[in-house]
PDB file of C-alpha atoms in Angstrom:
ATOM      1  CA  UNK A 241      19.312  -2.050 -22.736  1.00  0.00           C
ATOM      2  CA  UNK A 242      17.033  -0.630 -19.861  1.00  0.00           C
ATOM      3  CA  UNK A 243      17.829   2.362 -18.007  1.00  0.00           C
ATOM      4  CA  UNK A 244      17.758   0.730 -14.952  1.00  0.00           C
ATOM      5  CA  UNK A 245      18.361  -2.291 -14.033  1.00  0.00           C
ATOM      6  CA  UNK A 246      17.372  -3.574 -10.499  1.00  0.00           C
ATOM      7  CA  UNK A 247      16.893  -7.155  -9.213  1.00  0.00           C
ATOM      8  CA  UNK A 248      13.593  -7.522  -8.269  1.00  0.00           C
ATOM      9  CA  UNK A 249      14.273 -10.187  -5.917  1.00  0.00           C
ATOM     10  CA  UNK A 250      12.953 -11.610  -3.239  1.00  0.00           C
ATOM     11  CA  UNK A 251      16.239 -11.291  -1.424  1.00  0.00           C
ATOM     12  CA  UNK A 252      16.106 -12.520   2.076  1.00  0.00           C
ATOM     13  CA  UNK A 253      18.557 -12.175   4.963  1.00  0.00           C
ATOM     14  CA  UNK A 254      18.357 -13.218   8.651  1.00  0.00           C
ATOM     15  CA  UNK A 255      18.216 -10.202  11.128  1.00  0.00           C
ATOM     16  CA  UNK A 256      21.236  -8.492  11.850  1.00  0.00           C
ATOM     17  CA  UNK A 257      22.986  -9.131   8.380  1.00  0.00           C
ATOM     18  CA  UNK A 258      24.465  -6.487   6.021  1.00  0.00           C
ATOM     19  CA  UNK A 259      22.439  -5.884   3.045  1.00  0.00           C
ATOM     20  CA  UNK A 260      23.346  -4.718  -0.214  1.00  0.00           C
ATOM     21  CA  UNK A 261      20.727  -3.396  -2.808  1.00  0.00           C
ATOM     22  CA  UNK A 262      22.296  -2.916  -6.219  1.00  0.00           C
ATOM     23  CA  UNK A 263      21.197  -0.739  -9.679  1.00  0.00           C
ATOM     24  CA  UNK A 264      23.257  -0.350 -12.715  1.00  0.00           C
ATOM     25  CA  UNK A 265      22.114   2.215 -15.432  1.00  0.00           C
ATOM     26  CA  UNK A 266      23.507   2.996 -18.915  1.00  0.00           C
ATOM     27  CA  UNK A 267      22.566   6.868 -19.432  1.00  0.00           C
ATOM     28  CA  UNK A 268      25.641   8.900 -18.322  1.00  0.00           C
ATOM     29  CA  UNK A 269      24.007  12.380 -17.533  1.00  0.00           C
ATOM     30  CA  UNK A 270      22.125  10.867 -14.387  1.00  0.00           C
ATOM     31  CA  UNK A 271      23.239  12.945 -11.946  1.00  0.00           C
ATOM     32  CA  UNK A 272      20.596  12.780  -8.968  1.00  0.00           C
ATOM     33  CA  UNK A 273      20.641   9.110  -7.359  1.00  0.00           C
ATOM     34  CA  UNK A 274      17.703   8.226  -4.768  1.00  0.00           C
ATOM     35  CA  UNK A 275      16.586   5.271  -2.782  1.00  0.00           C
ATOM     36  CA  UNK A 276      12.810   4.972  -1.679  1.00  0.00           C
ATOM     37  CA  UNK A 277      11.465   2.449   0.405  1.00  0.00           C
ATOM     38  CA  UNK A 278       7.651   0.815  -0.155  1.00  0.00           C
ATOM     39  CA  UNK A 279       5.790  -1.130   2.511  1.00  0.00           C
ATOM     40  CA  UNK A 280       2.865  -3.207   0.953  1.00  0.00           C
ATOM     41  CA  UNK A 281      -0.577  -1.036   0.386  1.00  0.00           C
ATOM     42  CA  UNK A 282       1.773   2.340   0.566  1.00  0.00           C
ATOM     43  CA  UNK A 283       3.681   4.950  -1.262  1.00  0.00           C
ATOM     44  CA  UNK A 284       6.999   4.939  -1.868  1.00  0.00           C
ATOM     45  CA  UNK A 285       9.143   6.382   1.172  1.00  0.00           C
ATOM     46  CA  UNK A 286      12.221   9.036  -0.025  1.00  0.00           C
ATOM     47  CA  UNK A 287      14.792   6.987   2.209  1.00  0.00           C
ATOM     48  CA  UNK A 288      18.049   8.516   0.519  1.00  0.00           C
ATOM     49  CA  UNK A 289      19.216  11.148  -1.885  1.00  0.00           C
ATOM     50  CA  UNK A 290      22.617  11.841  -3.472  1.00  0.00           C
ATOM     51  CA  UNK A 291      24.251  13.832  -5.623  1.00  0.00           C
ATOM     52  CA  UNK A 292      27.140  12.770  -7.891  1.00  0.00           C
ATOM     53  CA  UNK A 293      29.455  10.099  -6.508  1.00  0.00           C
ATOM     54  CA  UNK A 294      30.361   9.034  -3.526  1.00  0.00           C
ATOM     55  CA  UNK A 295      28.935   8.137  -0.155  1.00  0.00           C
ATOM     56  CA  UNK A 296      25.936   9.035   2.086  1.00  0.00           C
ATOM     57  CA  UNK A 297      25.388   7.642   5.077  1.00  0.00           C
ATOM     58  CA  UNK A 298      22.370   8.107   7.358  1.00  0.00           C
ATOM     59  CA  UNK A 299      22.138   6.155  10.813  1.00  0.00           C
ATOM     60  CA  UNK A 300      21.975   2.094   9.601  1.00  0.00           C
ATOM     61  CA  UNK A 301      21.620   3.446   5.663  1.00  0.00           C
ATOM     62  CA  UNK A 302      24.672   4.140   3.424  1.00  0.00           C
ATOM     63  CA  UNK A 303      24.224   4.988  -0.546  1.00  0.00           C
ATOM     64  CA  UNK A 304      27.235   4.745  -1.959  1.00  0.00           C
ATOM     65  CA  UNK A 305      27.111   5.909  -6.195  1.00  0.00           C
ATOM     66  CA  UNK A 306      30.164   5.097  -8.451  1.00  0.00           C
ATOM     67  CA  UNK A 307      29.367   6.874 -12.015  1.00  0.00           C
ATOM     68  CA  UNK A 308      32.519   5.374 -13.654  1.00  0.00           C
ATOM     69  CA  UNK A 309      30.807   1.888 -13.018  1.00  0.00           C
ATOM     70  CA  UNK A 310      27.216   3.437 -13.847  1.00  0.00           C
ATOM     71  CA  UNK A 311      26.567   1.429 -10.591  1.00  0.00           C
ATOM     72  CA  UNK A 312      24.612   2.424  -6.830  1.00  0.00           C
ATOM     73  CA  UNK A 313      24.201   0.387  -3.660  1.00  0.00           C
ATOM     74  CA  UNK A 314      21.939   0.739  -0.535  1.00  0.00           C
ATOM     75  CA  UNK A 315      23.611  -0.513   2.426  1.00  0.00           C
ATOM     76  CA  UNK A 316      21.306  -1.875   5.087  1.00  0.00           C
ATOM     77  CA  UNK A 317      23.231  -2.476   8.509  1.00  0.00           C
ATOM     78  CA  UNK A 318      22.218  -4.466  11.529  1.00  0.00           C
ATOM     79  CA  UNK A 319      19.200  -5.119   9.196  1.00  0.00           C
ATOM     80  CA  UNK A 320      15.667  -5.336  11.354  1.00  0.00           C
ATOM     81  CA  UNK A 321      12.432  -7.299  10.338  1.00  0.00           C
ATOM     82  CA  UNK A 322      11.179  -3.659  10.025  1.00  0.00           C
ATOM     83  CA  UNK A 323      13.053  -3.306   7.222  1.00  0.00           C
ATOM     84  CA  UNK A 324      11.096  -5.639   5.063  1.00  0.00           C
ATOM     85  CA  UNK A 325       9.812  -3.835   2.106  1.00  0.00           C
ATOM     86  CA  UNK A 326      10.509  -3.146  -1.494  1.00  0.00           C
ATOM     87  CA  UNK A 327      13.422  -0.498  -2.663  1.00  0.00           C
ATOM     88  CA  UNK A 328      13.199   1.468  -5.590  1.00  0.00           C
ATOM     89  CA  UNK A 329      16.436   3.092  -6.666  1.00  0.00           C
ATOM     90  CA  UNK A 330      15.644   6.211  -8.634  1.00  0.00           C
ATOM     91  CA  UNK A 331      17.966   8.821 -10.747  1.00  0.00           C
ATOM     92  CA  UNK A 332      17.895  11.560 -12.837  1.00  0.00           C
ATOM     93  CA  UNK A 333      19.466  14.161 -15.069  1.00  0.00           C
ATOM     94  CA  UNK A 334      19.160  17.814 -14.237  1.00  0.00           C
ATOM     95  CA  UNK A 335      16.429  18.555 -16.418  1.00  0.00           C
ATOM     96  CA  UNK A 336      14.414  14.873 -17.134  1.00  0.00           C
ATOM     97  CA  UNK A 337      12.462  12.926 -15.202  1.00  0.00           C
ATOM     98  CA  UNK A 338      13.010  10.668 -12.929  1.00  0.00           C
ATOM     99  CA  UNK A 339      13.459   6.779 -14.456  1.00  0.00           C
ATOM    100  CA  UNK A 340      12.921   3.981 -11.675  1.00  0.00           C
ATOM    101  CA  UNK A 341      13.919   0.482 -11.182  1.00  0.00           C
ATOM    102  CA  UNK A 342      11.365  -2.105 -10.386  1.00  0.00           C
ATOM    103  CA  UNK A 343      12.453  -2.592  -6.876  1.00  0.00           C
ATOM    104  CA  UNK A 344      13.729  -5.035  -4.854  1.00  0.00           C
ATOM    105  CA  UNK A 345      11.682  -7.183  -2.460  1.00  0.00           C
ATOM    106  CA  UNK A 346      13.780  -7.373   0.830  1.00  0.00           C
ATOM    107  CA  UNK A 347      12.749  -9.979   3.621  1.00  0.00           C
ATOM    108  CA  UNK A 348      14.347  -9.858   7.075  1.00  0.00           C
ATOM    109  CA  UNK A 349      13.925 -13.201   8.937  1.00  0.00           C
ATOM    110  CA  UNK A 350      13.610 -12.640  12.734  1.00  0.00           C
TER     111      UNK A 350
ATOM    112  CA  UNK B 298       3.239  10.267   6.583  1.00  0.00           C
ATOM    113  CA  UNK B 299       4.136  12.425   3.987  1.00  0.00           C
ATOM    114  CA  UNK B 300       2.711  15.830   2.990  1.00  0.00           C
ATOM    115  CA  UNK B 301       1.374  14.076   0.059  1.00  0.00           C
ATOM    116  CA  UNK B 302      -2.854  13.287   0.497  1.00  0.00           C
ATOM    117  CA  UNK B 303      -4.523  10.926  -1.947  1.00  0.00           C
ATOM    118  CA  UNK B 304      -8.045   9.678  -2.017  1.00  0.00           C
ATOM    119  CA  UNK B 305     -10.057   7.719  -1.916  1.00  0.00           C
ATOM    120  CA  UNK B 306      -7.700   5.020  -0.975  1.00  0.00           C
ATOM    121  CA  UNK B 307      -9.492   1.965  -2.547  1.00  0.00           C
ATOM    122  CA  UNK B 308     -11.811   2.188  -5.716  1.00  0.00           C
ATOM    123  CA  UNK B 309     -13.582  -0.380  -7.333  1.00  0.00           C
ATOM    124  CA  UNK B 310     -15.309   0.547 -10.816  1.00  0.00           C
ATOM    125  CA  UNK B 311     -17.217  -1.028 -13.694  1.00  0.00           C
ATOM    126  CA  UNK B 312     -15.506  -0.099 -17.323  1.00  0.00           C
ATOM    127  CA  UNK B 313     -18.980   1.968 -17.919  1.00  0.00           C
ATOM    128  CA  UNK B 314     -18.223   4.362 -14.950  1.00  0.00           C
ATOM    129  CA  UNK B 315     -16.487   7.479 -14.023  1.00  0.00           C
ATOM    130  CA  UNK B 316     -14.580   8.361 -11.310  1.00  0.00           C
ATOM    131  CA  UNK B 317     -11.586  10.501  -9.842  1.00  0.00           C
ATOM    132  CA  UNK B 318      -8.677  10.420  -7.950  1.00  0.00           C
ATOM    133  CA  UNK B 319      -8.131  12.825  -6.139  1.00  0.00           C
ATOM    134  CA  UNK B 320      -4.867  13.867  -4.723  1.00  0.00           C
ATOM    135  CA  UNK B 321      -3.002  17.147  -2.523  1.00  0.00           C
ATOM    136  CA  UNK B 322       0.330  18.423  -1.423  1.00  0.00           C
ATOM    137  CA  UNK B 323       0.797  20.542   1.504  1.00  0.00           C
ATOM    138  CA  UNK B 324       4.504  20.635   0.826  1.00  0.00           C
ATOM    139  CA  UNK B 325       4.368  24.268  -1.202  1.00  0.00           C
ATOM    140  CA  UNK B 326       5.564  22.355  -4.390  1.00  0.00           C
ATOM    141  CA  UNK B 327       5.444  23.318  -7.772  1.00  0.00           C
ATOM    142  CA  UNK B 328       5.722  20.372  -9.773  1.00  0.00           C
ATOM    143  CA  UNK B 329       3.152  17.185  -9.424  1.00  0.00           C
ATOM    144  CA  UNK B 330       2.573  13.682 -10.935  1.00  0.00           C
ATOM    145  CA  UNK B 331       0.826  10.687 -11.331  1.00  0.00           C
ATOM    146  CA  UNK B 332       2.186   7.356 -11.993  1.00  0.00           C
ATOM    147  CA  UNK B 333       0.744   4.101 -11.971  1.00  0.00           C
ATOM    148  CA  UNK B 334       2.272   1.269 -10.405  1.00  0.00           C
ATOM    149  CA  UNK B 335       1.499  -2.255 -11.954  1.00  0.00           C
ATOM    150  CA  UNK B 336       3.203  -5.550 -10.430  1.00  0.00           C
ATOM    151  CA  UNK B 337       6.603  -6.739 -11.440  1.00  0.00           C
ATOM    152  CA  UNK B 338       6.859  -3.028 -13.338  1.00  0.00           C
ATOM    153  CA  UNK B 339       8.392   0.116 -13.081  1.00  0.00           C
ATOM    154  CA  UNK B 340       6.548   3.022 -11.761  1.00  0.00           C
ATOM    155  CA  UNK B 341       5.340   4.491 -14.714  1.00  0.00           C
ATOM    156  CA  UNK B 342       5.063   7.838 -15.345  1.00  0.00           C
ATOM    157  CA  UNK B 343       1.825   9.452 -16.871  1.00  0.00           C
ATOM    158  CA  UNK B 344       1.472  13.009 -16.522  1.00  0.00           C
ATOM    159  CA  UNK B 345       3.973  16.148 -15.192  1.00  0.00           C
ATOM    160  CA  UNK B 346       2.068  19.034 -13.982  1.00  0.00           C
ATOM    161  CA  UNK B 347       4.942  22.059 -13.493  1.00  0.00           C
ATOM    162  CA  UNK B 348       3.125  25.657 -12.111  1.00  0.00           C
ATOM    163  CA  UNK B 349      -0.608  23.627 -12.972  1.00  0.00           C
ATOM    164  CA  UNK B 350       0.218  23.147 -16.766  1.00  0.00           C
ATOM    165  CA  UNK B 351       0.912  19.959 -18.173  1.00  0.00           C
ATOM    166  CA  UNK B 352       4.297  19.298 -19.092  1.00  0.00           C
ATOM    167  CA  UNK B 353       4.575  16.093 -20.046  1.00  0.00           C
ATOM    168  CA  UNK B 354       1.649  13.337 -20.998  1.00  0.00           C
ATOM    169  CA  UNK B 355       3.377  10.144 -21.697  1.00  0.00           C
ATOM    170  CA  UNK B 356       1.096   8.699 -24.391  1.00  0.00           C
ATOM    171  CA  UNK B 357      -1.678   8.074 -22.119  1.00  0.00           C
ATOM    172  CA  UNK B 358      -5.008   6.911 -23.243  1.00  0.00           C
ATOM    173  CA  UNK B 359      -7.477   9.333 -23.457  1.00  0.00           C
ATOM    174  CA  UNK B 360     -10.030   7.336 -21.269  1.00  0.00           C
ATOM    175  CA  UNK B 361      -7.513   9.008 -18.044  1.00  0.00           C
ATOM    176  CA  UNK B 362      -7.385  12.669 -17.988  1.00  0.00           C
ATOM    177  CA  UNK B 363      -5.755  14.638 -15.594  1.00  0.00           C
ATOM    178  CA  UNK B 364      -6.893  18.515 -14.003  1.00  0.00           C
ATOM    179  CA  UNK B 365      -4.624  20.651 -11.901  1.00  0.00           C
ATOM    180  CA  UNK B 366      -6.346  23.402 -10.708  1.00  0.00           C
ATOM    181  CA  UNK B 367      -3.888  25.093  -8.538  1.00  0.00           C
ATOM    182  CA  UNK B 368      -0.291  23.905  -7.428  1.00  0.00           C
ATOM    183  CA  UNK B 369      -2.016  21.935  -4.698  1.00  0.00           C
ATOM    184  CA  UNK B 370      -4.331  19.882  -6.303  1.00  0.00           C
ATOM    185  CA  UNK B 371      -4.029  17.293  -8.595  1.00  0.00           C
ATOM    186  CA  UNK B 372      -7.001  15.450 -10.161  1.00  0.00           C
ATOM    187  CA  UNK B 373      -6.555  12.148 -12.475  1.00  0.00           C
ATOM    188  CA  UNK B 374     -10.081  11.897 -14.101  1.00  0.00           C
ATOM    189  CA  UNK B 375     -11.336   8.039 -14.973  1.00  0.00           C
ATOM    190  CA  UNK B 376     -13.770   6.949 -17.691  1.00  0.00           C
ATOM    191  CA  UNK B 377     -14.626   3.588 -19.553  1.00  0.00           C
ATOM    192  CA  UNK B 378     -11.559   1.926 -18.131  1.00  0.00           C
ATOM    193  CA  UNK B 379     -10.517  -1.368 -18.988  1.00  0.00           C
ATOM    194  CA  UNK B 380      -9.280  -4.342 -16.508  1.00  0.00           C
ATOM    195  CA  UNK B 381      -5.640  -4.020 -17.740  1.00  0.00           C
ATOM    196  CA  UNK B 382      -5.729  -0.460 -16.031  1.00  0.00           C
ATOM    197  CA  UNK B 383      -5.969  -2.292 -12.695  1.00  0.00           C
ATOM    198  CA  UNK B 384      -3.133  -1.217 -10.832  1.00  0.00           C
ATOM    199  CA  UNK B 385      -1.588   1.322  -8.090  1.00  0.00           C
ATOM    200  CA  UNK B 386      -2.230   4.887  -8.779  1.00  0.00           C
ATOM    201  CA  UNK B 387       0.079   7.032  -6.953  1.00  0.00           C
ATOM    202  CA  UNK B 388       0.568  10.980  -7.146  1.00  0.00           C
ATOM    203  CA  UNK B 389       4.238  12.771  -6.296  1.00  0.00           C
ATOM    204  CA  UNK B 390       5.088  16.220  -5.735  1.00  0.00           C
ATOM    205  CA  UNK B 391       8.673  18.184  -5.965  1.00  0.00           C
ATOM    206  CA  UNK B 392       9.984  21.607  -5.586  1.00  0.00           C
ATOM    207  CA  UNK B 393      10.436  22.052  -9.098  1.00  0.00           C
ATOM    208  CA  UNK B 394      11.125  19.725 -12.324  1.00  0.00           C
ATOM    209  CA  UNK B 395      15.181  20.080 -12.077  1.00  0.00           C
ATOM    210  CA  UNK B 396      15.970  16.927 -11.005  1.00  0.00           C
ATOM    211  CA  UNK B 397      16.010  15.898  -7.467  1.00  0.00           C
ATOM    212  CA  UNK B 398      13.011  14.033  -5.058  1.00  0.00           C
ATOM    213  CA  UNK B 399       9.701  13.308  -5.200  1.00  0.00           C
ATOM    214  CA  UNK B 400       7.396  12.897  -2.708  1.00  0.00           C
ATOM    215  CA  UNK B 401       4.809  10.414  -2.737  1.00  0.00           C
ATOM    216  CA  UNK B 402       1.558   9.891  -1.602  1.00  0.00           C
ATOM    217  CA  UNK B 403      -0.171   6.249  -0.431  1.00  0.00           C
ATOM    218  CA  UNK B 404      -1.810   5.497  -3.636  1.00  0.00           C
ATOM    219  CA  UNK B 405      -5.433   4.682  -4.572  1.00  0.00           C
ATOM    220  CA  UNK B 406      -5.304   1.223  -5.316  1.00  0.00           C
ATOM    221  CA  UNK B 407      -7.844   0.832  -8.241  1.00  0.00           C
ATOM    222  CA  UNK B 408      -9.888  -2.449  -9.235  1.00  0.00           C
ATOM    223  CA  UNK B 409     -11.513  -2.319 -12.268  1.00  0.00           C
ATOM    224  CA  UNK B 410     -14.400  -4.807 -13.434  1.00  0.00           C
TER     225      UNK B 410
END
């Protein structure tokens, strides 16, 4: 079993839908959960970064962990054709490095 | 755009040449990295520089070697590539190797021959 597993999509919406971006990951210790966004011919963005379980939320953006489930989300609301791009979820353990999904492809359809 | 500088941005090379990438962080960081980024792949991780020395190489061939001169400066050294090595070269910095968030620069997206 991977690490990480992450749909690598494409998943595509119509502006102003909810979206949900899932990983689920089988190593325990992970304690650091992140969420980076890449537009084509760039780096990866840092878009969110938790700690532990529970929620984040930052303006349209909510990561939400659940480490009894092994399972995080990105919530995209009032989603905007801006928003098309690729999301990498991202964790770690205090003291390893950080493992990545492959990313999801996200298209917003004006 | 981040604090994260990488160039040059595009490279094309032969498998008989040599290059480097060349990358800097202006975010007082102490840790740095280089991944490469192939499609349909995980980023994958080749080299950990913590306080310049090299903490981690992830069985990289030899034909890429890395230099980090000083906390800033990261250097990914290319020779006799091969076309498989075509891919997205990106460099990341942190505050330190416990845990937490990279930063990333743009990537030198390299084409080789």
């Amino acid at each position: 079993q991977k690490e990480v597993e992450q749909d690598p999509g494409p998943l595509s919406v119509p502006e102003g839908a909810i979206v949900s971006l899932n990983c689920t990951y089988s190593n325990s210790a992970f304690q650091y959960f992140m969420w980076y966004r890449q537009y084509s011919r760039k780096g990866p963005e840092l878009l969110m970064y938790t700690y532990s379980s529970g929620n984040k939320e930052d303006g349209r953006f909510t990561a939400q962990v659940d480490k009894s489930s092994k399972y995080i989300s990105l919530f995209i609301r009032d989603s905007q054709p801006s928003d098309s791009a690729t999301y990498l979820c991202a964790m770690s353990d205090r003291d390893d490095k950080i493992i990545f999904g492959k990313g999801t492809r996200l298209h917003i359809l004006p | 755009e981040t604090g994260v500088t990488q160039t040059p941005r595009h490279l094309v090379m032969g498998m008989t040449n040599k290059k480097s990438l060349k990358c800097e962080q202006h975010l007082g960081h102490n840790a740095m990295y280089w991944y490469k980024q192939s499609a349909k792949k995980p980023l994958e991780l080749m080299f950990v520089y913590s306080l310049e020395e090299r903490v981690e190489n992830n069985s990289v061939p030899s034909r890429f070697s890395p230099e980090c001169p000083n906390s800033s400066h990261l250097f990914l050294h290319l020779h006799t590539l091969q076309p498989e090595d075509s891919a997205l070269y990106l460099c990341a910095s942190s505050q330190d190797l416990k845990g937490g968030s990279q930063y990333f620069g743009p990537g030198t997206r390299l084409l080789v021959l």
